[in-house]
Coordinates of C-alpha atoms in Angstrom, one line a residue:
Chain A
M1075 CA 22.6 40.1 218.4
S1076 CA 19.7 42.1 217.1
A1077 CA 19.9 45.6 215.8
V1078 CA 17.6 48.4 214.8
R1079 CA 18.9 50.3 211.8
I1080 CA 15.9 52.7 211.1
A1081 CA 13.1 53.7 213.5
R1082 CA 11.6 56.9 212.1
L1083 CA 8.5 59.0 211.8
S1084 CA 8.6 60.6 208.3
E1085 CA 6.7 63.4 206.5
E1086 CA 8.2 62.2 203.2
P1087 CA 6.9 59.1 201.2
L1088 CA 8.4 55.9 202.6
D1089 CA 11.0 54.1 200.6
L1090 CA 10.9 50.3 200.9
D1091 CA 14.3 49.9 199.0
A1092 CA 16.0 52.1 201.6
H1093 CA 14.7 49.9 204.4
L1094 CA 15.9 46.8 202.5
R1095 CA 19.4 48.3 202.1
A1096 CA 19.5 49.2 205.8
V1097 CA 19.1 45.6 206.9
E1098 CA 21.4 44.2 204.2
D1099 CA 23.8 41.5 205.7
D1100 CA 25.5 38.5 204.2
A1101 CA 24.6 36.4 207.2
S1102 CA 20.9 36.9 206.7
G1103 CA 19.2 34.1 204.8
A1104 CA 15.7 35.5 205.1
V1105 CA 14.3 39.0 204.6
T1106 CA 10.7 39.8 205.2
T1107 CA 8.9 43.1 204.6
F1108 CA 5.6 44.6 205.4
V1109 CA 4.0 47.6 203.9
G1110 CA 0.7 49.0 205.2
R1111 CA -1.1 51.3 202.8
V1112 CA -4.1 53.5 202.5
R1113 CA -6.7 51.2 200.8
N1114 CA -9.9 52.0 198.9
T1115 CA -12.4 49.2 198.9
D1116 CA -15.2 50.9 196.9
P1117 CA -14.2 54.1 195.1
D1118 CA -17.9 54.9 194.3
A1119 CA -19.2 54.8 197.8
A1120 CA -19.9 58.1 199.6
D1121 CA -17.8 56.9 202.6
A1122 CA -15.0 55.7 200.4
V1123 CA -11.6 56.7 201.9
I1124 CA -9.8 59.1 199.7
A1125 CA -7.0 60.0 202.1
L1126 CA -5.8 59.6 205.6
E1127 CA -4.2 62.3 207.7
Y1128 CA -1.7 60.9 210.3
S1129 CA -0.5 62.9 213.3
A1130 CA 2.0 61.7 215.9
H1131 CA 2.7 62.5 219.5
P1132 CA 6.2 64.0 220.0
D1133 CA 7.2 60.8 221.9
A1134 CA 6.4 58.6 218.8
P1135 CA 9.9 58.3 217.4
A1136 CA 11.3 57.1 220.8
V1137 CA 8.3 54.7 221.2
L1138 CA 8.9 53.3 217.6
E1139 CA 12.6 52.7 218.4
R1140 CA 11.5 50.8 221.6
I1141 CA 8.9 48.8 219.7
A1142 CA 11.5 47.7 217.1
A1143 CA 14.1 46.8 219.7
A1144 CA 11.6 44.8 221.8
A1145 CA 10.3 42.9 218.8
A1146 CA 13.9 41.8 217.8
E1147 CA 15.2 41.2 221.4
G1148 CA 16.7 37.8 221.9
T1149 CA 16.9 37.2 218.1
D1150 CA 19.5 37.9 215.4
A1151 CA 17.1 40.1 213.5
I1152 CA 18.0 43.4 212.0
V1153 CA 15.0 45.8 211.8
A1154 CA 14.3 49.0 209.8
V1155 CA 10.9 50.6 210.3
S1156 CA 9.3 53.9 209.4
H1157 CA 5.8 55.4 209.9
R1158 CA 4.5 58.2 207.8
V1159 CA 2.8 61.3 209.1
G1160 CA 0.8 63.9 207.3
R1161 CA -1.8 63.4 204.5
L1162 CA -1.6 60.2 202.5
D1163 CA -3.6 59.4 199.4
V1164 CA -5.0 56.0 198.5
G1165 CA -2.1 53.6 197.6
E1166 CA 0.5 55.5 199.7
A1167 CA 2.4 53.6 202.4
A1168 CA 1.7 54.5 206.0
V1169 CA 4.2 52.0 207.5
V1170 CA 7.2 50.2 206.0
I1171 CA 9.1 47.4 207.8
A1172 CA 12.1 45.3 206.7
V1173 CA 13.5 42.5 208.8
A1174 CA 16.6 40.4 208.0
S1175 CA 17.5 37.3 209.9
G1176 CA 19.4 34.1 209.7
H1177 CA 16.2 32.0 209.2
R1178 CA 12.7 32.6 207.9
A1179 CA 10.7 31.8 211.0
E1180 CA 12.4 34.6 213.0
A1181 CA 12.2 37.0 210.1
F1182 CA 8.4 36.6 209.8
E1183 CA 7.8 36.6 213.5
V1184 CA 9.8 39.8 214.2
C1185 CA 8.2 41.6 211.3
R1186 CA 4.7 40.6 212.5
R1187 CA 5.5 41.7 216.1
V1188 CA 6.7 45.1 214.9
I1189 CA 3.5 45.9 213.1
E1190 CA 1.2 44.4 215.7
T1191 CA 2.9 46.5 218.5
I1192 CA 2.8 49.6 216.3
K1193 CA -1.0 49.1 216.0
T1194 CA -1.5 48.9 219.8
D1195 CA 1.3 51.1 221.2
L1196 CA 2.5 53.8 218.8
P1197 CA 0.9 57.1 219.6
V1198 CA -0.2 58.0 216.1
W1199 CA -3.7 59.0 215.2
K1200 CA -5.4 59.1 211.8
R1201 CA -8.2 61.2 210.4
Q1202 CA -10.1 59.5 207.6
V1203 CA -11.1 61.8 204.7
E1204 CA -14.1 60.3 202.8
A1205 CA -15.4 61.0 199.3
D1206 CA -18.3 63.1 200.5
G1207 CA -16.0 65.4 202.5
T1208 CA -16.7 63.8 205.9
T1209 CA -13.7 63.3 208.2
Q1210 CA -13.5 60.9 211.1
W1211 CA -10.8 60.5 213.7
K1212 CA -9.6 57.0 214.3
G1213 CA -7.6 56.0 217.4
L1214 CA -4.8 53.5 217.9
G1215 CA -5.5 50.0 216.7
G1216 CA -6.9 51.1 213.3
Chain B
M612 CA -11.1 36.3 195.1
S613 CA -7.4 35.3 195.2
A614 CA -5.1 35.4 192.2
V615 CA -1.6 34.2 191.2
R616 CA 0.2 36.8 189.1
I617 CA 3.6 35.2 188.8
A618 CA 4.7 31.6 189.6
R619 CA 7.9 31.0 187.8
L620 CA 11.3 29.1 187.9
S621 CA 14.0 31.5 186.7
E622 CA 17.6 31.3 185.5
E623 CA 17.9 35.0 185.8
P624 CA 18.4 37.0 189.1
L625 CA 15.1 37.6 190.9
D626 CA 13.6 41.0 190.9
L627 CA 11.6 41.9 194.1
D628 CA 10.3 45.1 192.6
A629 CA 8.8 43.2 189.6
H630 CA 6.9 41.0 192.1
L631 CA 5.7 44.0 194.0
R632 CA 4.4 45.6 190.8
A633 CA 2.7 42.3 189.9
V634 CA 0.6 42.3 193.1
E635 CA -0.2 46.1 193.0
D636 CA -3.9 46.8 193.7
D637 CA -5.6 49.8 195.3
A638 CA -7.8 47.5 197.4
S639 CA -4.8 46.0 199.1
G640 CA -4.0 47.6 202.5
A641 CA -1.2 45.2 203.3
V642 CA 1.7 43.9 201.3
T643 CA 4.2 41.3 202.6
T644 CA 7.3 40.0 200.9
F645 CA 9.8 37.2 201.7
V646 CA 13.2 36.8 200.1
G647 CA 15.3 33.7 200.8
R648 CA 18.9 34.2 200.1
V649 CA 22.2 32.2 200.0
R650 CA 23.7 33.1 203.4
N651 CA 27.3 32.8 204.6
T652 CA 27.7 32.3 208.4
D653 CA 31.5 32.1 208.6
P654 CA 33.4 33.2 205.5
D655 CA 36.7 31.8 207.0
A656 CA 35.5 28.2 207.7
A657 CA 36.5 25.4 205.3
D658 CA 32.9 24.4 205.0
A659 CA 31.7 28.0 204.4
V660 CA 29.1 28.1 201.7
I661 CA 30.3 30.1 198.7
A662 CA 27.5 29.2 196.3
L663 CA 24.5 27.0 195.8
E664 CA 23.5 25.3 192.6
Y665 CA 19.7 24.8 192.2
S666 CA 18.2 22.4 189.8
A667 CA 14.5 21.8 189.2
H668 CA 12.3 18.9 188.0
P669 CA 10.5 19.8 184.8
D670 CA 7.2 19.7 186.8
A671 CA 8.4 22.4 189.1
P672 CA 6.7 25.4 187.4
A673 CA 3.3 23.7 187.6
V674 CA 3.9 22.7 191.2
L675 CA 4.8 26.2 192.1
E676 CA 1.7 27.6 190.5
R677 CA -0.4 25.1 192.5
I678 CA 1.5 25.9 195.7
A679 CA 0.7 29.6 195.2
A680 CA -2.9 29.0 194.3
A681 CA -3.5 26.7 197.3
A682 CA -1.8 29.1 199.7
A683 CA -4.1 31.9 198.6
E684 CA -7.3 29.9 198.2
G685 CA -10.3 31.2 200.2
T686 CA -8.6 34.6 200.7
D687 CA -8.4 37.9 198.8
A688 CA -4.6 37.6 198.5
I689 CA -2.7 38.3 195.2
V690 CA 0.5 36.3 195.0
A691 CA 3.7 36.6 192.9
V692 CA 6.4 34.0 193.5
S693 CA 9.6 33.0 191.7
H694 CA 12.3 30.4 192.5
R695 CA 15.8 30.7 191.0
V696 CA 17.6 27.8 189.4
G697 CA 21.3 27.6 188.4
R698 CA 24.3 28.8 190.4
L699 CA 23.8 31.4 193.1
D700 CA 26.5 33.2 195.0
V701 CA 26.3 34.4 198.6
G702 CA 23.7 37.1 198.9
E703 CA 21.7 36.2 195.9
A704 CA 18.0 35.5 196.2
A705 CA 16.8 31.9 195.7
V706 CA 13.2 32.6 196.2
V707 CA 11.1 35.8 196.1
I708 CA 7.5 36.1 197.2
A709 CA 5.1 39.1 197.3
V710 CA 1.6 39.0 198.6
A711 CA -1.0 41.8 198.7
S712 CA -4.2 41.5 200.6
G713 CA -6.9 43.7 202.2
H714 CA -5.5 43.1 205.7
R715 CA -2.2 42.3 207.3
A716 CA -3.0 38.9 208.9
E717 CA -3.9 37.4 205.6
A718 CA -0.9 38.9 203.8
F719 CA 1.5 37.5 206.4
E720 CA -0.2 34.1 206.5
V721 CA -0.4 33.5 202.8
C722 CA 3.2 34.6 202.3
R723 CA 4.3 32.2 205.1
R724 CA 2.3 29.3 203.6
V725 CA 3.8 29.8 200.2
I726 CA 7.4 29.6 201.5
E727 CA 6.7 26.7 203.9
T728 CA 5.0 24.7 201.1
I729 CA 7.9 25.5 198.7
K730 CA 10.3 24.0 201.2
T731 CA 8.3 20.8 201.5
D732 CA 6.8 20.2 198.1
L733 CA 8.6 22.0 195.3
P734 CA 10.9 19.6 193.4
V735 CA 14.0 21.7 193.5
W736 CA 17.4 20.4 194.7
K737 CA 20.4 22.3 195.7
R738 CA 24.1 21.5 195.7
Q739 CA 26.2 23.3 198.2
V740 CA 29.6 24.6 197.1
E741 CA 31.9 25.0 200.0
A742 CA 35.1 27.1 200.4
D743 CA 37.4 24.1 200.2
G744 CA 35.9 22.9 197.0
T745 CA 33.6 20.2 198.5
T746 CA 30.1 20.0 197.1
Q747 CA 27.1 18.4 198.9
W748 CA 23.6 17.7 197.5
K749 CA 20.7 18.9 199.7
G750 CA 17.2 17.6 199.3
L751 CA 13.9 19.3 199.8
G752 CA 13.3 21.0 203.1
G753 CA 16.7 22.7 203.1

């Protein structure tokens, strides 16, 4: 029987340990996590990303809950997932997922399904802030 | 350019945070982790697992290093992995893996390759201690 323990949009920094604690269960032999972060490939380039600003549609929390439930449906996986909103600097986590399950294949597959569906379906947009002051809106799937 | 930051057999409890810190890198947009733990499916059954005792061949650390390097080869992934030896109670981690990479597909795939190859190739054996006092040796692939 699957379960969703956390499915939340958050203005505060995301806490991986809190997500791990939320999926804690003695029957779980496998725990996977995914953290998606603001990355900086070339700090010296004019178009280097120095921050991302995330904003979410009011429906986003309900959509995130449905994404997590659908990813775990038909499995024994326990899921905790949060997506950050607001301004994030390089290195900060935009999304954190923890999945516990009896066996590793399921733990990996459910974790992957959650992030892939977030990328396609969660109504969250990001504005990229570059080193030269330029900003660019990015849609879903970024 | 891939890198292996930790590849270790450990008699001490495994520390996921230490593995996450070991793969820390501003250029990494995706971080995946896997923890394999001693699970207990039915605490009241006579054959319920109450502990596992892991022992390793002396070559195991070198094999683990090669497993991690091979899993990351040809990618930008940074890998940290440890396998526990000795007696583990239910809930304790037997293996901990952290992988950081530029993008999520690579982070998931390298993490999965590391654990799958550990299961087939790492010369570690486990003895299962059951609630009624029975012990059973389990080979690779368990």
